[in-house]
């Protein structure tokens, strides 16, 4: 008597355990990315409630459960596309640079060349902020002291770009940041400065701590200590005439209570705002 071979699912989503595992991981990863108070966070939680009600309505009907999970997986993917915007791309950067791509920052380096050097890892880490903004950042391989951070909108358009030098992991256990630490922020619309600075300031504080500090329990003091650091942010407007960078400097508004938003679940203290709440 010949034994019959196991039946292979027509589609991988016909495997309920695998489907459930994929769905759970996808949902929790998105919750980690979505910030408290963002539209992305609210959409995830609202849709999750509808999904759970759909499962309850299925009862013990297996095909119904599988279909509800399939629909939820597609929904999570659609929500992510809607609220997180596309990954930062070179075309978006070139659009932001415009005619300023060759703006000299020193004797041998331009704005474009320095920016690209600080984005030389892939994929770029990113965090999602209120108003559907995204903050992406990177560094030069084997040189984490040379970084670039980029603010972009839901359509992927770059709104501002920060060149960060000598900051990463320089704050732990120290009374002050090194003199060479600096953040040069370039914007095309100076009116955006007040809304962008709190996120940049908080990101910089986390960056100075090394991005992997556990802020829970007895280590709370390590993260509280960050408030002693004034982040060396200098802002510039674009367009800017080559050779006249100092004339393009903008007054930097005072950032109020920026550090209060710097909280994420351990082990990450990477970015504002607080994580999307799991309970509701």
Short mmCIF file of C-alpha atoms in Angstrom, two decimals:
data_model
loop_
_atom_site.label_atom_id
_atom_site.label_comp_id
_atom_site.label_asym_id
_atom_site.label_seq_id
_atom_site.Cartn_x
_atom_site.Cartn_y
_atom_site.Cartn_z
CA UNK A 1 0.00 0.00 0.00
CA UNK A 2 1.50 3.27 -1.12
CA UNK A 3 1.43 6.23 1.21
CA UNK A 4 0.15 9.44 -0.30
CA UNK A 5 2.39 12.52 -0.28
CA UNK A 6 1.30 15.41 1.93
CA UNK A 7 -0.81 17.98 0.16
CA UNK A 8 1.07 21.22 -0.44
CA UNK A 9 -0.98 24.36 0.21
CA UNK A 10 -2.02 26.17 -2.95
CA UNK A 11 -0.75 29.35 -1.39
CA UNK A 12 1.42 29.95 1.66
CA UNK A 13 -1.50 31.78 3.28
CA UNK A 14 -3.40 28.48 3.27
CA UNK A 15 -1.18 27.49 6.21
CA UNK A 16 -2.98 29.03 9.23
CA UNK A 17 -0.08 28.77 11.75
CA UNK A 18 2.36 30.39 9.32
CA UNK A 19 -0.18 33.03 8.38
CA UNK A 20 -0.88 33.85 12.03
CA UNK A 21 2.83 34.09 12.83
CA UNK A 22 3.47 36.41 9.89
CA UNK A 23 0.51 38.57 10.81
CA UNK A 24 1.56 38.86 14.46
CA UNK A 25 5.14 39.82 13.62
CA UNK A 26 4.03 42.38 11.05
CA UNK A 27 1.57 44.02 13.45
CA UNK A 28 4.00 44.24 16.36
CA UNK A 29 6.80 45.58 14.18
CA UNK A 30 4.50 48.33 12.93
CA UNK A 31 3.47 49.17 16.49
CA UNK A 32 7.15 49.60 17.34
CA UNK A 33 7.52 52.07 14.49
CA UNK A 34 4.33 54.06 14.98
CA UNK A 35 4.62 56.92 17.47
CA UNK A 36 2.08 57.80 20.13
CA UNK A 37 -0.41 60.35 18.90
CA UNK A 38 0.29 59.78 15.20
CA UNK A 39 -2.36 59.01 12.61
CA UNK A 40 -0.44 55.81 11.87
CA UNK A 41 -0.82 54.66 15.47
CA UNK A 42 -4.53 55.41 15.56
CA UNK A 43 -5.17 53.58 12.30
CA UNK A 44 -3.29 50.48 13.48
CA UNK A 45 -5.25 50.26 16.71
CA UNK A 46 -8.63 50.95 15.15
CA UNK A 47 -8.12 48.34 12.44
CA UNK A 48 -6.87 45.81 15.01
CA UNK A 49 -10.10 46.08 16.94
CA UNK A 50 -12.09 45.43 13.77
CA UNK A 51 -9.85 42.43 13.00
CA UNK A 52 -10.39 40.91 16.45
CA UNK A 53 -14.16 41.36 16.12
CA UNK A 54 -13.99 39.63 12.74
CA UNK A 55 -12.19 36.65 14.24
CA UNK A 56 -14.81 36.34 16.98
CA UNK A 57 -17.57 36.43 14.37
CA UNK A 58 -15.94 33.47 12.56
CA UNK A 59 -16.35 31.19 15.55
CA UNK A 60 -14.83 27.78 14.74
CA UNK A 61 -15.10 28.16 10.97
CA UNK A 62 -11.52 27.65 9.77
CA UNK A 63 -11.89 29.07 6.23
CA UNK A 64 -13.45 32.22 7.68
CA UNK A 65 -10.54 32.68 10.12
CA UNK A 66 -7.99 32.27 7.34
CA UNK A 67 -9.79 34.80 5.14
CA UNK A 68 -10.01 37.34 7.97
CA UNK A 69 -6.29 36.96 8.65
CA UNK A 70 -5.47 37.33 4.94
CA UNK A 71 -7.51 40.52 4.78
CA UNK A 72 -5.78 41.87 7.90
CA UNK A 73 -2.32 41.21 6.48
CA UNK A 74 -3.19 43.12 3.32
CA UNK A 75 -4.70 45.88 5.45
CA UNK A 76 -1.54 46.25 7.55
CA UNK A 77 0.54 46.54 4.40
CA UNK A 78 -1.83 49.15 2.97
CA UNK A 79 -1.83 51.15 6.22
CA UNK A 80 1.95 51.16 6.32
CA UNK A 81 2.14 52.49 2.75
CA UNK A 82 -0.44 55.14 3.57
CA UNK A 83 1.17 56.53 6.71
CA UNK A 84 4.90 55.88 6.47
CA UNK A 85 5.68 57.10 3.00
CA UNK A 86 8.30 55.59 0.72
CA UNK A 87 11.85 54.80 1.74
CA UNK A 88 14.24 57.68 1.28
CA UNK A 89 15.63 57.62 -2.25
CA UNK A 90 18.35 59.42 -4.17
CA UNK A 91 15.86 61.23 -6.41
CA UNK A 92 14.15 62.79 -3.39
CA UNK A 93 17.53 63.96 -2.10
CA UNK A 94 18.48 65.45 -5.47
CA UNK A 95 15.15 67.29 -5.61
CA UNK A 96 15.90 68.75 -2.17
CA UNK A 97 19.43 69.79 -3.13
CA UNK A 98 18.37 71.39 -6.41
CA UNK A 99 20.98 73.89 -7.53
CA UNK A 100 22.53 73.73 -4.04
CA UNK A 101 23.89 70.21 -4.56
CA UNK A 102 27.33 71.67 -5.18
CA UNK A 103 27.22 74.10 -2.24
CA UNK A 104 30.73 74.06 -0.73
CA UNK A 105 30.87 73.06 2.95
CA UNK A 106 34.64 73.28 3.09
CA UNK A 107 37.69 73.19 0.86
CA UNK A 108 36.98 69.72 -0.56
CA UNK A 109 33.36 68.73 0.11
CA UNK A 110 29.93 69.73 -1.18
CA UNK A 111 26.50 69.50 0.43
CA UNK A 112 25.53 66.56 -1.79
CA UNK A 113 28.76 64.61 -1.28
CA UNK A 114 28.73 65.02 2.50
CA UNK A 115 25.05 64.09 2.75
CA UNK A 116 25.47 60.90 0.72
CA UNK A 117 28.48 59.85 2.79
CA UNK A 118 26.30 59.89 5.90
CA UNK A 119 23.63 57.72 4.27
CA UNK A 120 25.85 54.88 3.09
CA UNK A 121 24.14 52.02 4.94
CA UNK A 122 21.11 50.07 3.81
CA UNK A 123 18.35 49.85 4.81
CA UNK A 124 18.25 53.18 6.60
CA UNK A 125 16.76 53.21 10.10
CA UNK A 126 13.71 55.46 10.31
CA UNK A 127 11.06 56.64 12.73
CA UNK A 128 7.62 58.04 12.14
CA UNK A 129 6.66 61.37 13.67
CA UNK A 130 3.45 63.35 14.12
CA UNK A 131 2.02 65.08 11.04
CA UNK A 132 2.94 61.97 8.99
CA UNK A 133 6.61 62.93 8.86
CA UNK A 134 9.46 60.43 8.69
CA UNK A 135 12.99 60.80 10.05
CA UNK A 136 15.58 58.58 8.35
CA UNK A 137 19.24 58.42 9.27
CA UNK A 138 22.46 56.64 8.46
CA UNK A 139 26.23 56.88 8.75
CA UNK A 140 29.40 56.29 6.83
CA UNK A 141 30.50 52.62 6.97
CA UNK A 142 33.09 52.06 9.71
CA UNK A 143 32.64 55.67 10.82
CA UNK A 144 29.54 56.22 12.94
CA UNK A 145 30.73 59.74 13.78
CA UNK A 146 29.77 60.90 10.30
CA UNK A 147 25.97 60.78 9.98
CA UNK A 148 23.11 62.29 8.02
CA UNK A 149 19.50 62.61 9.21
CA UNK A 150 16.66 63.44 6.82
CA UNK A 151 13.10 64.64 7.42
CA UNK A 152 10.59 63.72 4.72
CA UNK A 153 6.84 63.99 4.19
CA UNK A 154 4.28 61.25 3.46
CA UNK A 155 4.92 61.68 -0.27
CA UNK A 156 8.65 61.08 0.22
CA UNK A 157 9.58 64.71 -0.41
CA UNK A 158 12.61 65.79 1.65
CA UNK A 159 11.83 68.74 3.93
CA UNK A 160 15.09 69.14 5.82
CA UNK A 161 18.49 67.50 6.14
CA UNK A 162 20.95 67.44 9.03
CA UNK A 163 24.67 66.69 8.82
CA UNK A 164 25.81 65.21 12.14
CA UNK A 165 29.47 64.95 13.14
CA UNK A 166 31.24 63.67 16.26
CA UNK A 167 28.05 62.97 18.22
CA UNK A 168 27.35 59.22 18.24
CA UNK A 169 27.91 57.57 21.63
CA UNK A 170 29.73 60.57 23.07
CA UNK A 171 27.46 61.34 26.04
CA UNK A 172 27.49 58.22 28.22
CA UNK A 173 29.32 58.96 31.45
CA UNK A 174 30.65 62.31 30.22
CA UNK A 175 29.88 65.74 31.65
CA UNK A 176 29.81 67.45 28.25
CA UNK A 177 29.90 66.70 24.54
CA UNK A 178 33.22 66.98 22.71
CA UNK A 179 33.94 70.34 21.10
CA UNK A 180 33.93 68.82 17.60
CA UNK A 181 30.34 67.58 17.90
CA UNK A 182 28.04 69.53 15.60
CA UNK A 183 24.73 69.34 13.77
CA UNK A 184 24.19 71.40 10.63
CA UNK A 185 20.51 71.55 9.67
CA UNK A 186 19.50 72.66 6.16
CA UNK A 187 15.90 73.68 5.42
CA UNK A 188 14.11 75.28 2.50
CA UNK A 189 11.21 76.55 4.59
CA UNK A 190 12.47 78.25 7.80
CA UNK A 191 8.91 78.19 9.17
CA UNK A 192 9.31 74.44 9.70
CA UNK A 193 12.14 74.85 12.20
CA UNK A 194 9.97 74.99 15.36
CA UNK A 195 8.19 71.74 14.44
CA UNK A 196 11.33 69.86 13.37
CA UNK A 197 13.73 70.86 16.13
CA UNK A 198 12.17 68.86 19.02
CA UNK A 199 12.48 65.63 17.02
CA UNK A 200 16.02 66.43 15.92
CA UNK A 201 17.05 67.41 19.45
CA UNK A 202 15.65 64.18 20.90
CA UNK A 203 17.19 62.05 18.17
CA UNK A 204 20.52 63.73 18.82
CA UNK A 205 20.29 62.98 22.54
CA UNK A 206 19.61 59.32 21.81
CA UNK A 207 22.41 59.29 19.26
CA UNK A 208 24.83 60.74 21.80
CA UNK A 209 23.90 57.89 24.16
CA UNK A 210 24.60 55.27 21.50
CA UNK A 211 21.02 54.42 20.46
CA UNK A 212 20.96 51.17 22.47
CA UNK A 213 20.72 52.39 26.05
CA UNK A 214 18.16 50.64 28.23
CA UNK A 215 16.30 53.45 29.99
CA UNK A 216 14.35 51.18 32.32
CA UNK A 217 14.85 50.35 35.99
CA UNK A 218 18.11 51.36 37.61
CA UNK A 219 19.44 52.84 34.37
CA UNK A 220 16.89 55.66 34.28
CA UNK A 221 19.56 58.08 35.46
CA UNK A 222 21.61 57.46 32.33
CA UNK A 223 18.82 58.76 30.14
CA UNK A 224 17.82 61.56 32.49
CA UNK A 225 21.43 62.73 32.36
CA UNK A 226 21.01 63.51 28.67
CA UNK A 227 19.06 66.68 29.53
CA UNK A 228 22.34 68.26 30.61
CA UNK A 229 23.54 68.33 27.04
CA UNK A 230 22.85 71.24 24.75
CA UNK A 231 22.77 69.78 21.26
CA UNK A 232 24.98 71.91 18.98
CA UNK A 233 22.45 72.61 16.23
CA UNK A 234 23.16 75.31 13.63
CA UNK A 235 20.49 75.92 10.98
CA UNK A 236 20.89 77.18 7.40
CA UNK A 237 18.37 78.12 4.76
CA UNK A 238 18.47 77.00 1.16
CA UNK A 239 19.04 78.28 -1.46
CA UNK A 240 22.40 79.64 -0.39
CA UNK A 241 25.04 81.42 -2.45
CA UNK A 242 28.29 79.43 -2.69
CA UNK A 243 30.98 80.86 -0.46
CA UNK A 244 28.44 82.70 1.73
CA UNK A 245 27.25 79.91 4.00
CA UNK A 246 27.51 82.03 7.14
CA UNK A 247 25.11 84.54 5.62
CA UNK A 248 22.53 81.76 5.27
CA UNK A 249 22.43 80.96 9.00
CA UNK A 250 19.03 81.03 10.66
CA UNK A 251 18.20 81.80 14.28
CA UNK A 252 17.43 78.53 16.06
CA UNK A 253 14.27 78.73 18.18
CA UNK A 254 14.51 77.48 21.74
CA UNK A 255 13.30 73.91 22.10
CA UNK A 256 11.01 73.44 25.09
CA UNK A 257 10.67 70.02 26.79
CA UNK A 258 12.17 68.18 23.82
CA UNK A 259 13.67 65.48 26.01
CA UNK A 260 10.34 64.48 27.54
CA UNK A 261 9.41 62.75 24.27
CA UNK A 262 12.52 60.60 24.14
CA UNK A 263 11.09 57.28 25.30
CA UNK A 264 10.86 53.94 23.53
CA UNK A 265 10.64 50.40 24.88
CA UNK A 266 14.00 48.94 25.96
CA UNK A 267 16.54 48.30 24.63
CA UNK A 268 16.01 51.20 22.23
CA UNK A 269 15.99 54.87 23.15
CA UNK A 270 16.30 55.87 19.55
CA UNK A 271 13.65 58.35 18.69
CA UNK A 272 10.66 60.46 19.45
CA UNK A 273 7.80 60.09 20.06
CA UNK A 274 6.62 57.54 22.64
CA UNK A 275 5.58 54.23 21.10
CA UNK A 276 2.10 53.53 19.92
CA UNK A 277 0.32 52.09 23.01
CA UNK A 278 -0.44 48.39 22.89
CA UNK A 279 -3.41 48.63 25.22
CA UNK A 280 -6.41 50.74 24.36
#
